[in-house]
CSV table of C-alpha atoms and ligand atoms in Angstrom, one decimal:
chain,number,residue,atom,x,y,z
G,50,MET,CA,20.9,-3.6,18.5
G,51,SER,CA,19.1,-3.5,15.2
G,52,ALA,CA,16.4,-6.6,14.8
G,53,ALA,CA,17.0,-6.4,11.0
G,54,THR,CA,16.0,-9.6,9.6
G,55,VAL,CA,16.9,-11.6,6.0
G,56,LYS,CA,15.5,-10.3,3.1
G,57,GLY,CA,11.6,-11.1,2.2
G,58,TRP,CA,10.5,-10.7,6.1
G,59,CYS,CA,7.4,-8.4,5.6
G,60,PRO,CA,9.1,-5.1,7.3
G,61,GLY,CA,8.1,-3.4,10.2
G,62,ALA,CA,9.4,-0.8,12.4
G,63,HIS,CA,10.7,-3.1,15.0
G,64,ARG,CA,11.7,-5.7,12.7
G,65,PRO,CA,13.2,-3.8,9.3
G,66,MET,CA,14.1,-5.4,5.8
G,67,LEU,CA,17.3,-5.4,4.9
G,68,ALA,CA,18.1,-3.8,1.6
G,69,ALA,CA,20.9,-2.7,-0.5
G,70,ASP,CA,20.5,0.8,0.8
G,71,GLY,CA,20.0,-0.1,4.3
G,72,LEU,CA,17.0,-0.9,6.3
G,73,VAL,CA,13.5,-0.3,5.1
G,74,VAL,CA,11.2,1.0,8.1
G,75,ARG,CA,7.7,0.5,7.8
G,76,ILE,CA,5.4,2.7,9.7
G,77,ARG,CA,1.5,1.5,10.5
G,78,PRO,CA,-0.2,5.0,11.4
G,79,ARG,CA,-3.3,3.8,13.1
G,80,LEU,CA,-6.4,4.4,10.9
G,81,ALA,CA,-3.8,5.3,8.5
G,82,ARG,CA,-4.2,8.8,10.0
G,83,LEU,CA,-1.2,10.8,10.9
G,84,THR,CA,-1.9,13.9,13.1
G,85,ALA,CA,0.2,17.4,11.7
G,86,ALA,CA,2.9,16.6,14.5
G,87,GLN,CA,3.3,13.1,13.6
G,88,ALA,CA,3.3,13.6,9.9
G,89,LEU,CA,6.1,16.4,10.4
G,90,GLY,CA,8.0,14.1,12.9
G,91,LEU,CA,8.1,11.5,10.2
G,92,CYS,CA,9.3,13.8,7.6
G,93,ALA,CA,11.9,14.7,9.8
G,94,LEU,CA,12.9,11.4,10.7
G,95,ALA,CA,13.0,10.7,6.9
G,96,GLN,CA,15.4,13.6,6.5
G,97,ARG,CA,17.5,12.6,9.3
G,98,TYR,CA,17.7,8.7,8.8
G,99,GLY,CA,16.7,7.7,5.5
G,100,HIS,CA,17.0,9.3,1.9
G,101,GLY,CA,14.9,12.1,2.6
G,102,TYR,CA,11.6,10.2,1.0
G,103,LEU,CA,8.4,8.3,2.9
G,104,ASP,CA,7.3,5.6,0.5
G,105,LEU,CA,3.6,5.2,0.7
G,106,THR,CA,2.6,1.5,0.1
G,107,ASN,CA,-0.3,-0.1,-1.1
G,108,ARG,CA,-1.4,-0.9,2.1
G,109,ALA,CA,-1.5,2.7,3.4
G,110,ASN,CA,1.9,2.7,5.3
G,111,LEU,CA,4.7,4.4,5.1
G,112,GLN,CA,8.4,3.4,4.9
G,113,ILE,CA,11.7,4.9,5.2
G,114,ARG,CA,14.5,3.7,3.4
G,115,GLY,CA,18.2,3.8,3.2
G,116,VAL,CA,18.2,3.8,7.6
G,117,ALA,CA,22.1,2.6,8.7
G,118,GLU,CA,21.4,-0.5,10.9
G,119,GLY,CA,23.0,1.9,13.8
G,120,ASP,CA,20.1,4.1,13.8
G,121,HIS,CA,17.5,1.9,14.1
G,122,LEU,CA,17.4,2.2,17.9
G,123,ALA,CA,17.4,5.9,18.1
G,124,LEU,CA,14.7,6.1,14.9
G,125,ILE,CA,12.5,3.1,16.9
G,126,GLU,CA,12.6,5.6,19.6
G,127,ALA,CA,11.6,8.3,17.8
G,128,LEU,CA,8.7,6.7,16.4
G,129,ALA,CA,7.5,5.9,19.8
G,130,ASP,CA,7.9,9.3,21.1
G,131,LEU,CA,5.0,10.4,18.2
G,132,ASP,CA,3.1,7.3,19.0
G,133,LEU,CA,3.6,5.6,16.3
G,134,LEU,CA,4.6,2.7,17.6
G,135,ASP,CA,3.1,-0.8,19.1
G,136,THR,CA,4.7,-1.6,21.9
G,137,ASP,CA,4.4,-5.3,21.3
G,138,PRO,CA,6.3,-6.5,17.5
G,139,ALA,CA,3.8,-9.3,17.4
G,140,ILE,CA,0.9,-6.8,17.7
G,141,GLU,CA,2.6,-4.7,14.8
G,142,SER,CA,2.8,-7.4,12.2
G,143,ARG,CA,-0.9,-8.3,12.9
G,144,ARG,CA,-2.1,-4.6,12.6
G,145,ASN,CA,-2.9,-4.9,8.7
G,146,ILE,CA,-5.9,-3.0,8.7
G,147,LEU,CA,-6.8,-1.0,5.9
G,148,VAL,CA,-9.9,1.5,6.1
G,149,ALA,CA,-11.7,3.6,3.8
G,150,PRO,CA,-10.1,6.5,4.5
G,151,PHE,CA,-12.6,9.3,4.3
G,152,TRP,CA,-13.7,8.1,8.2
G,153,GLN,CA,-15.0,10.6,10.4
G,154,SER,CA,-14.3,10.9,14.0
G,155,GLY,CA,-16.9,8.1,15.9
G,156,ASP,CA,-18.4,6.4,12.7
G,157,LEU,CA,-18.7,2.8,12.4
G,158,ILE,CA,-15.3,2.6,10.7
G,159,HIS,CA,-13.5,4.4,13.7
G,160,ARG,CA,-15.2,2.1,16.4
G,161,LEU,CA,-14.7,-1.1,14.4
G,162,SER,CA,-11.1,-0.6,13.8
G,163,ILE,CA,-10.5,0.6,17.7
G,164,GLU,CA,-12.4,-2.6,18.2
G,165,LEU,CA,-10.1,-4.4,16.0
G,166,ILE,CA,-6.9,-3.0,17.1
G,167,ASP,CA,-7.9,-3.9,20.6
G,168,GLN,CA,-8.5,-7.6,20.1
G,169,LEU,CA,-5.7,-8.4,17.6
G,170,ALA,CA,-4.1,-10.4,20.3
G,171,ASP,CA,-6.9,-13.0,19.8
G,172,LEU,CA,-6.3,-13.4,16.2
G,173,PRO,CA,-4.7,-16.9,15.5
G,174,ASP,CA,-1.1,-17.1,14.0
G,175,LEU,CA,-1.5,-16.3,10.1
G,176,PRO,CA,1.1,-15.6,7.5
G,177,ALA,CA,2.5,-11.8,7.9
G,178,LYS,CA,1.0,-10.5,4.8
G,179,ILE,CA,-2.9,-11.7,5.7
G,180,GLY,CA,-4.9,-8.1,6.1
G,181,PHE,CA,-8.0,-6.9,7.1
G,182,ALA,CA,-10.5,-4.1,5.4
G,183,ILE,CA,-12.9,-1.8,7.4
G,184,ASP,CA,-14.9,-0.6,4.6
G,185,THR,CA,-18.3,0.7,5.9
G,186,LEU,CA,-18.9,3.6,3.9
G,187,ALA,CA,-22.4,3.3,1.5
G,188,GLN,CA,-20.4,1.7,-1.3
G,189,PRO,CA,-16.9,-0.2,-0.5
G,190,LEU,CA,-14.3,1.5,-1.5
G,191,LEU,CA,-11.4,-1.1,-1.0
G,192,THR,CA,-12.3,-4.2,-3.0
G,193,ARG,CA,-9.3,-3.7,-5.4
G,194,ASP,CA,-6.8,-3.5,-2.4
G,195,SER,CA,-5.2,-6.2,-0.5
G,196,ALA,CA,-7.2,-7.5,2.0
G,197,ASP,CA,-8.2,-11.0,3.1
G,198,ILE,CA,-11.8,-10.6,5.1
G,199,ARG,CA,-13.4,-7.6,4.7
G,200,ILE,CA,-16.4,-5.8,6.7
G,201,GLU,CA,-18.7,-4.3,4.2
G,202,ARG,CA,-21.9,-2.6,3.9
G,203,ALA,CA,-24.7,-4.5,1.7
G,204,ALA,CA,-28.1,-3.9,0.6
G,205,SER,CA,-29.0,-6.4,3.9
G,206,GLY,CA,-26.6,-4.4,6.1
G,207,LEU,CA,-23.3,-5.5,7.4
G,208,ILE,CA,-21.7,-8.1,6.0
G,209,LEU,CA,-18.4,-9.8,6.7
G,210,ARG,CA,-16.6,-10.8,3.2
G,211,ALA,CA,-13.9,-13.5,2.7
G,212,ASP,CA,-11.4,-12.3,-0.1
G,213,GLY,CA,-12.6,-13.8,-3.5
G,214,ALA,CA,-16.1,-14.7,-2.3
G,215,ALA,CA,-18.8,-12.7,-3.9
G,216,ALA,CA,-21.2,-12.3,-1.0
G,217,GLY,CA,-20.7,-12.4,2.7
G,218,ARG,CA,-22.2,-13.2,6.2
G,219,ALA,CA,-24.5,-10.8,7.4
G,220,VAL,CA,-23.3,-9.4,11.0
G,221,THR,CA,-24.3,-6.5,13.1
G,222,GLU,CA,-21.7,-4.0,14.6
G,223,ASP,CA,-22.0,-5.9,17.9
G,224,THR,CA,-20.9,-9.2,15.9
G,225,ALA,CA,-18.6,-8.5,13.0
G,226,ILE,CA,-15.3,-8.5,15.3
G,227,PRO,CA,-16.1,-11.6,16.7
G,228,ALA,CA,-17.2,-13.1,13.5
G,229,LEU,CA,-14.0,-11.6,12.0
G,230,LEU,CA,-12.1,-13.6,14.6
G,231,GLU,CA,-14.2,-16.7,13.6
G,232,MET,CA,-13.6,-16.6,10.3
G,233,ALA,CA,-9.5,-16.0,10.9
G,234,ALA,CA,-9.4,-18.8,12.5
G,235,TRP,CA,-11.3,-20.6,9.7
G,236,LEU,CA,-8.4,-19.3,7.8
G,237,ALA,CA,-5.8,-20.2,10.0
G,238,ASP,CA,-6.9,-23.6,9.6
G,239,HIS,CA,-7.5,-24.1,5.6
G,240,LEU,CA,-3.9,-22.5,4.8
G,241,THR,CA,-1.8,-24.5,3.2
G,242,PRO,CA,2.1,-24.1,2.0
G,243,ASP,CA,0.6,-23.3,-1.4
G,244,HIS,CA,-2.3,-21.3,-0.5
G,245,ARG,CA,-1.6,-18.1,1.6
G,246,ARG,CA,-4.2,-16.1,1.2
G,247,MET,CA,-7.9,-15.8,1.5
G,248,ALA,CA,-8.9,-16.2,-2.3
G,249,GLN,CA,-6.5,-18.6,-2.7
G,250,VAL,CA,-7.7,-20.8,0.2
G,251,LEU,CA,-11.3,-20.2,-1.4
G,252,ALA,CA,-10.4,-22.4,-4.8
G,253,HIS,CA,-9.7,-25.3,-2.8
G,254,SER,CA,-12.0,-24.9,0.5
G,255,PRO,CA,-15.6,-23.5,0.2
G,256,LEU,CA,-17.0,-21.4,3.1
G,257,PRO,CA,-19.9,-22.4,5.1
G,258,PRO,CA,-22.8,-21.6,3.2
G,259,GLU,CA,-24.3,-19.2,5.6
G,260,TRP,CA,-20.7,-16.9,5.6
G,261,CYS,CA,-21.7,-16.1,2.0
G,262,ASP,CA,-25.3,-15.8,1.4
G,263,ALA,CA,-25.6,-11.8,2.0
G,264,PRO,CA,-25.0,-10.5,-1.8
G,265,ALA,CA,-22.2,-7.4,-1.8
G,266,LEU,CA,-22.1,-4.1,-3.3
G,267,PRO,CA,-20.5,-3.2,-6.2
G,268,ALA,CA,-17.3,-1.6,-5.7
G,269,ALA,CA,-17.5,2.2,-5.5
G,270,PRO,CA,-15.7,4.1,-8.1
G,271,ALA,CA,-12.0,4.9,-7.9
G,272,PRO,CA,-11.5,8.2,-5.6
G,273,GLN,CA,-9.6,10.5,-8.1
G,274,ILE,CA,-7.1,13.0,-7.6
G,275,GLY,CA,-8.8,16.6,-6.5
G,276,ARG,CA,-10.8,18.7,-4.1
G,277,GLN,CA,-13.1,17.0,-2.1
G,278,SER,CA,-15.7,17.8,0.2
G,279,THR,CA,-13.8,17.9,3.2
G,280,GLY,CA,-10.2,18.2,1.9
G,281,SER,CA,-8.1,17.2,-1.0
G,282,LEU,CA,-6.7,14.1,-3.0
G,283,ILE,CA,-3.1,14.6,-4.0
G,284,GLY,CA,-0.8,12.0,-5.8
G,285,ALA,CA,2.4,10.8,-5.1
G,286,ALA,CA,4.4,9.4,-8.2
G,287,PHE,CA,5.2,5.5,-7.5
G,288,GLY,CA,4.5,6.1,-3.9
G,289,GLN,CA,7.0,8.1,-3.1
G,290,ILE,CA,6.8,11.5,-1.2
G,291,ASP,CA,9.3,13.8,-0.9
G,292,ALA,CA,9.6,14.6,3.2
G,293,GLU,CA,10.6,18.2,2.7
G,294,ALA,CA,7.6,18.9,0.1
G,295,LEU,CA,5.2,17.3,2.6
G,296,ALA,CA,6.2,19.2,5.3
G,297,GLN,CA,6.2,22.3,3.5
G,298,VAL,CA,2.3,21.6,2.4
G,299,ILE,CA,1.7,21.1,5.9
G,300,ARG,CA,2.8,24.0,7.4
G,301,ALA,CA,1.5,26.2,4.6
G,302,GLN,CA,-2.0,25.0,5.1
G,303,SER,CA,-1.8,24.9,8.6
G,304,LEU,CA,-3.3,21.2,8.1
G,305,GLN,CA,-4.3,19.3,11.3
G,306,ALA,CA,-3.9,16.0,10.0
G,307,ILE,CA,-3.2,14.1,6.8
G,308,ARG,CA,-4.6,10.3,5.9
G,309,LEU,CA,-3.2,7.7,4.1
G,310,THR,CA,-4.4,5.9,1.1
G,311,PRO,CA,-3.7,2.2,-0.4
G,312,TRP,CA,-3.8,4.3,-3.7
G,313,ARG,CA,-0.8,6.1,-4.0
G,314,MET,CA,-2.6,9.2,-2.9
G,315,LEU,CA,-2.8,11.2,0.4
G,316,TYR,CA,-5.8,13.1,1.3
G,317,LEU,CA,-5.2,16.3,3.2
G,318,GLU,CA,-7.9,16.8,5.9
G,319,GLY,CA,-9.6,20.3,5.1
G,320,GLY,CA,-6.8,20.9,2.7
G,321,THR,CA,-6.4,22.3,-0.7
G,322,LEU,CA,-4.4,21.3,-3.7
G,323,PRO,CA,-0.8,22.7,-3.4
G,324,ASP,CA,0.8,24.5,-6.3
G,325,THR,CA,4.4,22.4,-6.1
G,326,ASP,CA,4.9,19.8,-8.4
G,327,ALA,CA,6.2,17.2,-5.8
G,328,PHE,CA,2.9,16.0,-5.7
G,329,LEU,CA,0.6,15.1,-8.7
G,330,THR,CA,-2.9,17.0,-8.8
G,331,ASP,CA,-3.9,16.2,-11.9
G,332,PRO,CA,-6.2,13.3,-12.2
G,333,HIS,CA,-4.9,13.0,-15.9
G,334,ASP,CA,-1.6,13.0,-14.6
G,335,PRO,CA,0.2,10.4,-17.1
G,336,LEU,CA,2.2,9.3,-14.1
G,337,LEU,CA,-0.7,7.9,-12.5
G,338,ARG,CA,-0.5,5.1,-15.3
G,339,VAL,CA,2.9,4.4,-14.2
G,340,ASP,CA,4.3,1.7,-12.1
G,341,ALA,CA,8.3,1.5,-11.4
G,342,CYS,CA,10.1,0.0,-8.2
G,343,PRO,CA,13.3,1.6,-6.9
G,344,GLY,CA,15.5,0.3,-9.0
G,345,ALA,CA,19.4,0.4,-9.0
G,346,PRO,CA,21.1,1.8,-7.0
G,347,TYR,CA,18.2,0.6,-4.6
G,348,CYS,CA,17.8,-2.6,-4.9
G,349,PRO,CA,20.7,-5.4,-5.2
G,350,SER,CA,18.4,-7.2,-8.1
G,351,SER,CA,18.5,-4.6,-10.4
G,352,SER,CA,21.2,-3.4,-13.1
G,353,VAL,CA,18.9,-0.3,-14.3
G,354,GLU,CA,18.0,3.0,-13.1
G,355,THR,CA,13.8,2.7,-13.1
G,356,ARG,CA,12.2,6.1,-11.9
G,357,ALA,CA,13.8,8.7,-13.8
G,358,PHE,CA,13.3,7.0,-17.0
G,359,ALA,CA,9.7,6.1,-16.4
G,360,LYS,CA,9.1,9.9,-15.8
G,361,ARG,CA,10.9,10.5,-19.3
G,362,LEU,CA,8.7,7.7,-20.8
G,363,ALA,CA,5.4,8.2,-19.0
G,364,PRO,CA,4.1,11.6,-21.4
G,365,GLN,CA,4.8,9.1,-24.7
G,366,ILE,CA,2.9,6.3,-23.6
G,367,ASN,CA,-0.8,6.3,-23.9
G,368,GLY,CA,-1.8,3.2,-21.9
G,369,THR,CA,-0.4,1.8,-18.6
G,370,LEU,CA,3.7,1.4,-18.2
G,371,HIS,CA,5.4,-0.9,-15.8
G,372,VAL,CA,9.2,0.0,-15.4
G,373,SER,CA,11.0,-3.0,-13.6
G,374,GLY,CA,14.5,-3.3,-12.4
G,375,CYS,CA,14.3,-6.8,-13.0
G,376,ALA,CA,11.8,-9.8,-13.9
G,377,LYS,CA,10.6,-10.0,-10.6
G,378,GLY,CA,8.0,-7.3,-11.3
G,379,CYS,CA,7.5,-6.3,-7.4
G,380,ALA,CA,5.6,-2.5,-8.6
G,381,ARG,CA,2.8,-4.3,-10.8
G,382,LYS,CA,2.0,-8.0,-10.5
G,383,THR,CA,-0.9,-7.4,-13.5
G,384,ALA,CA,-0.5,-7.1,-16.6
G,385,ALA,CA,0.5,-3.4,-18.2
G,386,ASP,CA,0.0,-2.2,-21.5
G,387,LEU,CA,4.0,-1.8,-22.1
G,388,THR,CA,6.3,-3.3,-19.3
G,389,LEU,CA,10.2,-3.2,-19.0
G,390,THR,CA,12.6,-5.2,-17.3
G,391,GLY,CA,16.0,-4.5,-16.2
G,392,ARG,CA,18.7,-7.2,-17.5
G,393,ASP,CA,22.4,-6.8,-17.6
G,394,GLY,CA,22.0,-3.0,-17.7
G,395,ARG,CA,19.4,-3.0,-20.6
G,396,PHE,CA,15.7,-3.3,-20.9
G,397,ASP,CA,14.0,-6.4,-22.4
G,398,LEU,CA,10.0,-5.2,-23.5
G,399,ILE,CA,6.7,-7.0,-22.9
G,400,ARG,CA,3.2,-5.8,-24.6
G,401,HIS,CA,0.1,-6.5,-22.6
G,402,GLY,CA,1.6,-8.6,-20.1
G,403,THR,CA,3.4,-8.7,-17.0
G,404,ALA,CA,7.3,-8.7,-15.9
G,405,THR,CA,7.5,-12.7,-16.0
G,406,ASP,CA,6.0,-12.7,-19.3
G,407,THR,CA,8.4,-13.7,-22.4
G,408,PRO,CA,9.8,-10.6,-23.7
G,409,GLU,CA,8.8,-9.8,-26.9
G,410,ARG,CA,12.3,-7.3,-27.5
G,411,ARG,CA,15.3,-8.0,-25.5
G,412,ALA,CA,18.4,-5.8,-24.5
G,413,LEU,CA,16.9,-2.5,-25.4
G,414,SER,CA,18.7,0.8,-24.4
G,415,PRO,CA,16.7,3.7,-22.9
G,416,ASP,CA,17.0,5.5,-26.3
G,417,ASP,CA,16.0,2.4,-28.4
G,418,ILE,CA,13.2,2.3,-26.2
G,419,LEU,CA,12.4,6.0,-26.5
G,420,ARG,CA,12.5,5.9,-30.5
G,421,GLU,CA,10.7,2.9,-30.6
G,422,VAL,CA,7.9,4.2,-28.8
G,423,ASN,CA,8.2,7.5,-30.6
G,424,THR,CA,7.6,5.4,-34.3
G,425,GLN,CA,4.4,4.4,-33.7
M,750,SF4,S1,11.1,-5.8,-9.4
M,750,SF4,FE1,13.3,-6.5,-8.9
M,750,SF4,S2,14.8,-4.6,-9.0
M,750,SF4,FE2,12.5,-4.2,-8.6
M,750,SF4,S3,12.3,-4.0,-6.5
M,750,SF4,FE3,11.5,-6.2,-7.0
M,750,SF4,S4,13.8,-7.6,-7.0
M,750,SF4,FE4,14.0,-5.3,-6.9
């Protein structure tokens, strides 16, 4: 029987979320890496049980949408066969670990991640959204991405840093994970109903001073789509990956593995930029500046189609664009230059704000909006 739960649950493979189009099954590849066999297997599962797409999340996980409740068990068994499933659902829900995706086999990120995975059972009970970042390349890469407790490299050596703090606690490879467990216990003790993430907690509860006396390094520049020294970064518009197209790239380039990033990009290990419009291969592609949630017909809160319209609109917009199926604004919480929110089959328009801000114009059709942006 399916373990589908009410909407609002942070979905996993064991406990998917029920959406308007079926179950949303989230897969959390370990160290954000899929071997070619795993990736091809997932592509086949997305085609067999979902809509044929894999959604890349901002925590470098993948989701298969549109799964029938009656197919959940077969999908779970197939994920287990691909070694993409934790046997214990409780461990799966705790394995919120972001890794800097350019790690090498046996390096510090690899070693620390394995150690943390092995000790997940020792974490205290925490809200499902609490996450960790193992970000120990020369400069931190994941500071803009969601994590509550971070292991980073600083000028003084390794540090353990609470999200929202400008400095961290000096640690070594041997003490990093025990210190992370200690900070997680501190966080569990300081959570309140209104403060459920580390940065919120720090606003009212200062850390012990010795946990924030080693200054963090500035963030590394955001990685760009294109060739890298050992592979290629390609983009997925809205984080949506066409499973058939991905399988073709893997086979055509005889890839050994791919990596997932929290930036709506895939890293092709040893790969080149593919010649296909299924992926973004130009670092200046306007779709890189666009956020759009699934909208109708996938989300019951939406009365408007979002992504096809966002693709039409993107080349006409100079700045950032957010097309949201409703005023909840799931796809983007920060301000965009232009935000459109669906309501009763039309869009409200907000400039330089978020989906929850008061609209400047209301009840516009897609053609109204295209005319409006073309006359500016
Ligand atoms: S923003 Fe609204 S329509 Fe879009 S996914 Fe969230 S709830 Fe659904």
